[in-house]
Tab-separated table of C-alpha atoms and ligand atoms in Angstrom:
chain	number	residue	atom	x	y	z
Q	89	MET	CA	88.315	91.099	114.207
Q	90	THR	CA	87.502	94.624	115.161
Q	91	ASP	CA	85.392	95.951	118.034
Q	92	ALA	CA	82.768	96.937	115.309
Q	93	ALA	CA	82.241	93.163	114.942
Q	94	ILE	CA	80.986	92.802	118.460
Q	95	ASP	CA	77.204	92.898	119.004
Q	96	TYR	CA	76.896	95.381	121.812
Q	97	ALA	CA	73.052	95.154	122.024
Q	98	ARG	CA	73.723	91.470	123.145
Q	99	TYR	CA	76.878	92.040	125.060
Q	100	ASP	CA	76.600	95.377	126.833
Q	101	ARG	CA	73.251	95.676	128.565
Q	102	ILE	CA	73.897	96.512	132.188
Q	103	ARG	CA	74.204	100.153	133.273
Q	104	PRO	CA	75.133	100.575	137.058
Q	105	ILE	CA	75.157	104.428	136.940
Q	106	ARG	CA	72.216	106.557	135.826
Q	107	TRP	CA	72.152	110.417	136.029
Q	108	THR	CA	68.579	111.587	135.782
Q	109	GLY	CA	69.401	115.298	135.700
Q	110	GLU	CA	68.359	115.790	139.211
Q	111	ALA	CA	69.818	112.612	141.025
Q	112	LEU	CA	72.272	109.738	140.738
Q	113	GLU	CA	70.864	106.222	140.549
Q	114	LEU	CA	73.280	103.471	141.513
Q	115	LEU	CA	72.559	99.694	140.905
Q	116	ASP	CA	72.737	98.586	144.404
Q	117	GLN	CA	75.338	95.959	144.408
Q	118	ARG	CA	74.828	94.935	148.017
Q	119	LYS	CA	71.560	93.461	146.980
Q	120	LEU	CA	72.511	91.644	143.904
Q	121	PRO	CA	71.885	88.942	142.433
Q	122	PHE	CA	68.419	88.567	144.046
Q	123	ALA	CA	67.207	92.143	143.972
Q	124	VAL	CA	67.868	94.558	140.991
Q	125	GLU	CA	67.234	97.926	142.864
Q	126	TYR	CA	68.803	101.415	142.141
Q	127	LEU	CA	69.725	103.415	145.215
Q	128	THR	CA	68.951	107.168	144.654
Q	129	CYS	CA	71.587	109.661	145.617
Q	130	ARG	CA	70.512	113.352	146.054
Q	131	THR	CA	73.534	114.769	147.735
Q	132	SER	CA	77.279	114.299	147.394
Q	133	ASP	CA	77.295	112.793	150.778
Q	134	ASP	CA	74.873	110.186	149.696
Q	135	VAL	CA	77.361	109.419	146.867
Q	136	ALA	CA	80.293	109.165	149.339
Q	137	GLU	CA	78.413	106.942	151.567
Q	138	ALA	CA	77.335	104.614	148.708
Q	139	ILE	CA	80.983	104.371	147.668
Q	140	ARG	CA	82.096	103.661	151.199
Q	141	ALA	CA	79.401	101.026	151.739
Q	142	LEU	CA	80.052	99.211	148.409
Q	143	ALA	CA	76.625	100.037	146.922
Q	144	VAL	CA	78.749	101.182	143.998
Q	145	ARG	CA	82.076	99.538	143.573
Q	146	GLY	CA	84.923	98.745	141.152
Q	147	ALA	CA	87.469	101.287	140.302
Q	148	PRO	CA	86.130	103.187	137.302
Q	149	ALA	CA	82.594	103.030	138.634
Q	150	ILE	CA	83.551	104.902	141.827
Q	151	GLY	CA	85.399	107.605	140.000
Q	152	ILE	CA	82.320	108.114	137.635
Q	153	ALA	CA	80.010	108.187	140.644
Q	154	ALA	CA	82.221	110.575	142.367
Q	155	ALA	CA	82.149	112.956	139.367
Q	156	TRP	CA	78.391	112.928	139.479
Q	157	GLY	CA	78.680	113.561	143.233
Q	158	VAL	CA	80.386	116.839	142.471
Q	159	VAL	CA	77.562	117.810	140.340
Q	160	LEU	CA	75.137	117.128	143.318
Q	161	ALA	CA	77.258	119.164	145.541
Q	162	GLU	CA	77.306	122.046	143.098
Q	163	ARG	CA	73.482	122.051	143.473
Q	164	ALA	CA	73.868	123.055	147.129
Q	165	ILE	CA	76.333	126.076	146.377
Q	166	GLU	CA	75.018	129.562	145.682
Q	167	THR	CA	77.418	131.709	143.777
Q	168	ASN	CA	77.989	132.840	140.221
Q	169	SER	CA	81.668	132.722	140.418
Q	170	ALA	CA	83.609	129.623	139.455
Q	171	ALA	CA	86.549	130.582	141.781
Q	172	ASP	CA	84.152	130.928	144.636
Q	173	ALA	CA	82.375	127.735	143.863
Q	174	SER	CA	85.879	126.026	143.757
Q	175	ARG	CA	86.420	127.079	147.263
Q	176	LYS	CA	83.006	126.020	148.632
Q	177	LEU	CA	83.008	122.605	146.818
Q	178	GLU	CA	86.427	121.496	148.263
Q	179	PRO	CA	85.001	120.019	151.599
Q	180	ALA	CA	82.518	117.908	149.605
Q	181	LEU	CA	85.285	116.804	147.217
Q	182	ASP	CA	87.357	115.840	150.143
Q	183	ARG	CA	84.565	113.640	151.644
Q	184	LEU	CA	84.167	111.923	148.285
Q	185	ASN	CA	87.890	111.334	148.110
Q	186	ALA	CA	88.104	109.882	151.482
Q	187	ALA	CA	85.431	107.219	150.876
Q	188	ARG	CA	87.850	104.634	149.601
Q	189	PRO	CA	91.648	104.924	149.371
Q	190	THR	CA	93.122	102.318	146.915
Q	191	ALA	CA	91.423	102.766	143.423
Q	192	VAL	CA	93.207	105.874	141.892
Q	193	ASN	CA	90.180	106.428	139.712
Q	194	LEU	CA	88.485	108.226	142.422
Q	195	ALA	CA	91.162	110.825	142.837
Q	196	TRP	CA	91.614	111.094	139.145
Q	197	ALA	CA	88.007	111.745	138.490
Q	198	LEU	CA	87.906	114.486	141.211
Q	199	ALA	CA	91.070	116.020	139.717
Q	200	ARG	CA	89.291	116.124	136.329
Q	201	MET	CA	86.441	117.999	137.824
Q	202	ARG	CA	88.484	120.415	139.644
Q	203	GLY	CA	90.254	121.130	136.279
Q	204	ALA	CA	86.879	121.612	134.625
Q	205	LEU	CA	85.919	124.000	137.355
Q	206	ALA	CA	89.198	125.857	136.916
Q	207	ARG	CA	88.805	126.505	133.297
Q	208	ALA	CA	85.066	127.527	133.520
Q	209	GLY	CA	83.563	130.819	133.376
Q	210	ASP	CA	80.018	131.860	134.474
Q	211	ASP	CA	78.850	128.530	132.953
Q	212	TRP	CA	80.673	126.585	135.608
Q	213	ARG	CA	77.546	124.551	136.549
Q	214	ALA	CA	77.224	123.295	133.048
Q	215	ALA	CA	80.958	122.760	132.631
Q	216	LEU	CA	80.989	120.391	135.735
Q	217	GLU	CA	77.922	118.471	134.279
Q	218	ARG	CA	79.674	118.094	130.891
Q	219	GLU	CA	82.735	116.953	132.531
Q	220	ALA	CA	80.941	114.322	134.427
Q	221	GLN	CA	79.101	113.178	131.410
Q	222	ALA	CA	82.543	112.938	129.579
Q	223	ILE	CA	84.118	110.946	132.329
Q	224	ASP	CA	81.115	108.528	132.192
Q	225	SER	CA	81.245	108.046	128.285
Q	226	GLU	CA	84.831	107.952	127.870
Q	227	ASP	CA	84.965	105.096	130.269
Q	228	LEU	CA	82.409	103.072	128.202
Q	229	ALA	CA	84.426	103.849	125.031
Q	230	ALA	CA	87.649	102.700	126.735
Q	231	ASN	CA	86.173	99.438	127.793
Q	232	ARG	CA	84.941	98.502	124.360
Q	233	ARG	CA	88.446	99.346	122.971
Q	234	MET	CA	90.029	97.366	125.602
Q	235	GLY	CA	87.791	94.506	124.924
Q	236	ALA	CA	88.868	94.170	121.225
Q	237	LEU	CA	92.645	94.698	122.156
Q	238	GLY	CA	92.679	92.132	124.895
Q	239	ALA	CA	90.577	89.631	123.064
Q	240	ALA	CA	92.923	89.636	120.247
Q	241	LEU	CA	95.693	88.291	122.613
Q	242	ILE	CA	93.636	85.157	123.210
Q	243	ALA	CA	94.028	82.053	121.019
Q	244	PRO	CA	90.666	80.524	119.696
Q	245	GLY	CA	89.371	77.748	122.083
Q	246	SER	CA	90.833	79.208	125.227
Q	247	GLY	CA	89.708	78.963	128.817
Q	248	VAL	CA	90.011	81.948	131.077
Q	249	LEU	CA	89.721	82.642	134.836
Q	250	THR	CA	88.644	85.952	136.344
Q	251	HIS	CA	88.562	87.455	139.920
Q	252	CYS	CA	86.413	89.851	141.595
Q	253	ASN	CA	83.944	91.722	139.459
Q	254	PRO	CA	85.776	93.669	136.699
Q	255	GLY	CA	82.562	94.036	134.701
Q	256	SER	CA	79.734	96.294	133.604
Q	257	LEU	CA	78.966	96.754	137.196
Q	258	ALA	CA	82.479	98.032	138.009
Q	259	THR	CA	82.476	100.495	135.069
Q	260	ALA	CA	80.258	102.783	132.979
Q	261	GLY	CA	79.351	99.517	131.080
Q	262	PHE	CA	80.900	96.459	129.278
Q	263	GLY	CA	83.498	96.046	131.949
Q	264	THR	CA	87.463	95.892	131.718
Q	265	ALA	CA	88.411	92.203	132.146
Q	266	LEU	CA	84.895	91.193	131.643
Q	267	GLY	CA	84.829	93.413	128.400
Q	268	VAL	CA	87.820	91.300	127.219
Q	269	ILE	CA	85.956	88.109	128.122
Q	270	ARG	CA	82.790	89.434	126.447
Q	271	ALA	CA	84.632	90.183	123.217
Q	272	GLY	CA	86.595	87.052	123.510
Q	273	VAL	CA	83.442	84.950	123.535
Q	274	ALA	CA	81.723	87.000	120.785
Q	275	GLN	CA	84.657	86.291	118.680
Q	276	GLY	CA	84.882	82.571	119.465
Q	277	ARG	CA	88.200	82.852	121.121
Q	278	ILE	CA	86.936	81.975	124.637
Q	279	ASP	CA	85.231	78.582	125.182
Q	280	GLN	CA	85.085	78.412	128.898
Q	281	VAL	CA	84.942	81.215	131.670
Q	282	PHE	CA	85.752	80.362	135.322
Q	283	ALA	CA	85.112	83.046	138.028
Q	284	ASP	CA	86.482	82.918	141.604
Q	285	GLU	CA	84.019	83.511	144.445
Q	286	THR	CA	86.336	86.478	145.808
Q	287	ARG	CA	85.861	86.179	149.363
Q	288	PRO	CA	84.942	87.749	151.767
Q	289	TRP	CA	82.546	90.169	149.830
Q	290	LEU	CA	81.875	87.533	147.026
Q	291	GLN	CA	82.077	89.934	144.050
Q	292	GLY	CA	82.690	86.884	141.742
Q	293	ALA	CA	79.988	84.734	143.283
Q	294	ARG	CA	77.344	87.505	143.611
Q	295	LEU	CA	78.064	89.783	140.697
Q	296	THR	CA	80.319	88.404	137.950
Q	297	VAL	CA	78.463	85.142	137.169
Q	298	TRP	CA	75.120	87.048	137.358
Q	299	GLU	CA	76.330	89.766	135.047
Q	300	LEU	CA	77.661	87.279	132.511
Q	301	GLN	CA	74.483	85.278	132.806
Q	302	GLN	CA	72.478	88.383	131.713
Q	303	ASP	CA	74.441	88.222	128.466
Q	304	GLY	CA	74.000	84.466	127.881
Q	305	ILE	CA	77.515	83.697	128.861
Q	306	ASP	CA	77.938	80.616	130.922
Q	307	ALA	CA	80.504	81.134	133.634
Q	308	THR	CA	81.635	78.444	136.084
Q	309	LEU	CA	81.945	79.410	139.702
Q	310	ILE	CA	85.045	78.184	141.653
Q	311	ALA	CA	86.091	78.505	145.244
Q	312	ASP	CA	89.074	80.997	145.507
Q	313	ALA	CA	91.060	77.995	146.836
Q	314	ALA	CA	90.347	75.905	143.688
Q	315	ALA	CA	92.328	78.238	141.312
Q	316	SER	CA	95.709	76.404	141.364
Q	317	HIS	CA	93.994	73.184	140.769
Q	318	LEU	CA	92.120	74.571	137.909
Q	319	MET	CA	95.185	75.785	136.275
Q	320	LYS	CA	96.865	72.444	136.928
Q	321	THR	CA	94.117	70.674	134.796
Q	322	GLY	CA	94.990	72.764	131.846
Q	323	ARG	CA	91.433	74.182	131.284
Q	324	VAL	CA	92.633	77.879	131.499
Q	325	GLN	CA	95.329	79.704	129.331
Q	326	TRP	CA	94.726	83.092	130.720
Q	327	VAL	CA	93.883	84.879	133.901
Q	328	VAL	CA	92.179	88.065	133.072
Q	329	VAL	CA	91.685	90.603	135.992
Q	330	GLY	CA	90.945	94.388	136.405
Q	331	ALA	CA	92.995	96.885	138.457
Q	332	ASP	CA	92.554	99.450	141.106
Q	333	ARG	CA	95.867	101.331	140.525
Q	334	ILE	CA	98.695	100.509	138.316
Q	335	CYS	CA	102.054	102.011	139.105
Q	336	ALA	CA	104.764	103.460	137.088
Q	337	ASN	CA	106.786	100.337	137.020
Q	338	GLY	CA	103.548	98.248	136.173
Q	339	ASP	CA	102.984	96.830	139.692
Q	340	THR	CA	99.205	96.423	139.969
Q	341	ALA	CA	96.707	96.774	142.946
Q	342	ASN	CA	93.597	94.614	142.513
Q	343	LYS	CA	91.251	92.731	144.663
Q	344	ILE	CA	92.673	90.577	147.374
Q	345	GLY	CA	93.548	87.099	145.985
Q	346	THR	CA	94.847	88.456	142.745
Q	347	TYR	CA	98.642	88.265	143.753
Q	348	GLN	CA	98.190	84.613	144.589
Q	349	LEU	CA	96.433	84.005	141.200
Q	350	ALA	CA	99.517	85.544	139.411
Q	351	ILE	CA	101.888	83.402	141.288
Q	352	ALA	CA	99.982	80.394	140.632
Q	353	ALA	CA	99.533	81.273	136.825
Q	354	ARG	CA	103.381	81.723	136.366
Q	355	HIS	CA	104.011	78.437	137.982
Q	356	HIS	CA	101.522	76.605	135.594
Q	357	GLY	CA	102.417	78.372	132.523
Q	358	VAL	CA	99.093	80.178	132.299
Q	359	ARG	CA	99.304	83.881	131.113
Q	360	PHE	CA	98.334	86.924	133.130
Q	361	MET	CA	96.465	89.900	131.766
Q	362	VAL	CA	95.547	93.145	133.426
Q	363	VAL	CA	92.769	95.221	131.903
Q	364	ALA	CA	92.225	98.826	133.031
Q	365	PRO	CA	91.490	102.146	131.436
Q	366	SER	CA	94.270	104.791	131.537
Q	367	SER	CA	92.443	106.466	134.507
Q	368	THR	CA	93.878	103.548	136.551
Q	369	VAL	CA	97.285	104.221	135.705
Q	370	ASP	CA	99.199	106.319	138.357
Q	371	MET	CA	102.512	107.273	137.109
Q	372	ALA	CA	102.973	109.452	140.284
Q	373	THR	CA	103.431	106.229	142.350
Q	374	PRO	CA	106.736	104.591	141.503
Q	375	GLY	CA	105.747	101.003	142.845
Q	376	GLY	CA	103.449	98.875	144.592
Q	377	GLU	CA	104.899	99.389	148.053
Q	378	ALA	CA	103.689	102.955	148.016
Q	379	ILE	CA	100.029	101.941	147.587
Q	380	HIS	CA	97.607	102.528	150.443
Q	381	ILE	CA	95.887	99.076	150.793
Q	382	GLU	CA	92.292	99.503	152.021
Q	383	GLU	CA	91.523	97.278	155.260
Q	384	ARG	CA	87.791	96.923	155.933
Q	385	ASP	CA	85.890	95.652	158.868
Q	386	PRO	CA	86.968	92.390	160.234
Q	387	GLY	CA	83.320	91.597	160.653
Q	388	GLU	CA	83.206	90.839	156.832
Q	389	LEU	CA	85.319	87.579	157.605
Q	390	HIS	CA	83.187	86.777	160.656
Q	391	ALA	CA	79.888	86.296	159.026
Q	392	VAL	CA	78.713	84.869	155.624
Q	393	GLY	CA	75.481	86.415	154.297
Q	394	GLY	CA	74.908	88.114	157.666
Q	395	SER	CA	75.162	84.847	159.716
Q	396	ARG	CA	78.128	84.710	162.025
Q	397	THR	CA	80.319	81.468	161.142
Q	398	VAL	CA	83.288	82.352	163.496
Q	399	ALA	CA	83.452	81.832	167.262
Q	400	GLU	CA	83.053	85.039	169.225
Q	401	GLY	CA	86.450	86.519	170.372
Q	402	VAL	CA	88.462	85.499	167.107
Q	403	ALA	CA	90.566	88.230	165.612
Q	404	ALA	CA	90.509	88.697	161.780
Q	405	TRP	CA	92.491	90.850	159.467
Q	406	ASN	CA	90.824	92.094	156.240
Q	407	PRO	CA	92.947	93.719	153.764
Q	408	VAL	CA	90.819	93.903	150.658
Q	409	PHE	CA	93.509	94.657	147.861
Q	410	ASP	CA	96.815	93.155	147.163
Q	411	VAL	CA	99.591	94.161	144.699
Q	412	THR	CA	100.837	91.989	141.932
Q	413	PRO	CA	104.434	92.729	141.020
Q	414	HIS	CA	104.927	93.634	137.412
Q	415	GLU	CA	107.411	90.711	136.838
Q	416	LEU	CA	104.237	88.418	137.064
Q	417	ILE	CA	102.085	90.299	134.458
Q	418	ASP	CA	102.264	89.223	130.879
Q	419	ALA	CA	100.059	92.013	129.459
Q	420	ILE	CA	98.702	95.364	130.596
Q	421	VAL	CA	95.868	96.412	128.315
Q	422	THR	CA	94.492	99.967	128.423
Q	423	GLU	CA	92.513	101.838	125.717
Q	424	LYS	CA	95.836	103.242	124.625
Q	425	GLY	CA	97.224	99.746	123.680
Q	426	VAL	CA	98.845	96.635	125.002
Q	427	ILE	CA	102.073	96.677	127.120
Q	428	GLU	CA	103.615	93.341	127.098
Q	429	ARG	CA	105.819	92.245	129.973
Q	430	PRO	CA	105.364	95.702	131.621
Q	431	ASP	CA	108.164	97.512	133.379
Q	432	GLU	CA	108.998	101.123	134.080
Q	433	GLY	CA	110.605	101.713	130.804
Q	434	ARG	CA	107.627	100.414	128.875
Q	435	MET	CA	105.199	102.038	131.088
Q	436	ARG	CA	106.944	105.474	130.712
Q	437	ALA	CA	107.230	104.742	126.903
Q	438	ALA	CA	103.157	104.400	126.951
Q	439	PHE	CA	102.187	107.037	129.547
Q	440	GLY	CA	105.049	109.574	129.576
Q	441	ALA	CA	106.996	110.916	132.709
Q	442	SER	CA	104.108	112.364	134.533
Q	443	ALA	CA	101.011	110.774	135.842
Q	444	GLY	CA	99.785	108.873	132.692
Q	445	SER	CA	96.078	109.741	133.260
Q	446	ALA	CA	96.196	112.708	135.302
Q	447	PRO	CA	94.270	115.522	133.979
A	296	MRU	O1	86.338	96.260	146.434
A	296	MRU	P1	85.855	96.322	144.968
A	296	MRU	O2	84.684	95.427	144.736
A	296	MRU	O3	85.513	97.837	144.722
A	296	MRU	O4	87.156	95.923	144.263
A	296	MRU	C1	87.126	95.969	142.925
A	296	MRU	C2	88.321	95.405	142.240
A	296	MRU	O5	89.121	95.021	142.741
A	296	MRU	C3	88.159	95.233	140.645
A	296	MRU	O6	88.795	94.063	140.292
A	296	MRU	C4	88.821	96.493	140.060
A	296	MRU	O7	88.268	97.697	140.618
A	296	MRU	C5	88.795	96.407	138.659
A	296	MRU	S1	87.146	96.733	138.069
A	296	MRU	C6	87.073	97.245	136.566
């Protein structure tokens, strides 16, 4: 079955990022699932703060938001010269880039915006807006393509487990891993979907099961600690996750907890699929040990839903990503194709010697 067979009117309804022509509206993911509210960003610093505070999150989504952030920064610059604009915009680009460190899509999108400006003439403002729109639209198209490619790997009647929120909310729309799950459900390949809570920020519990529910897809929530037990019952054949950075050897950074899922999957004979657009591939980083892993406020572990659950004075460590070694990955799916049993040779064959997705 091809992606043309998927009813997108039914399976692609959520848009977390809206450009109005004057402002950027972000579906505020801190408030979901009980309030569906858009946060209005009028400056690039509003966008940087929204990324830092997780109002918008997920690797592709923060890249897209940052691209529109550059368009907002351009509104505050007075010059007709693209070269002058390029100098004047740099501090705003630096602040956007510093908002979160692990997802390469952020730096990738800013590099694309810099490239568009470098190529532009007097129409540099329009060129930046066109580039941001292209980054946004290409992400949606990539997700739909990956949905079809990834679903084709899944045998009819399968169960799948996903982690964090690799969905519409984390992208321009349709999602990466959730795009594969949407396509797999639409094609009758996936019978059962399980989602991890994803502590401490609860992307699975607050976002993934809500977003699938919007499309009429029943997903069963499990505690993160229940994943190995679930695999042992034989109810899942694939773990399907997104990625924040895929290195030149296939090592993959994703939400904390992904690595232990990959270990458990291998132990139980469950297959492990990473789904991400080529904008997440970073051929300039040789392996996972070189990835900067974001650490967030330990307070995220001290409280649940704003209520303190841990005694005062207890230390907490809160790394929010981990790296899954490529040996534990059965397939990496990008819009360019499927890489089975990824390693450096297969990654280089697919993405070339330089940064795979760098503009
Ligand atoms: O901290 P988050 O919520 O931004 O982390 C997001 C993830 O780890 C996702 O799994 C990843 O970005 C892939 S989403 C398409």
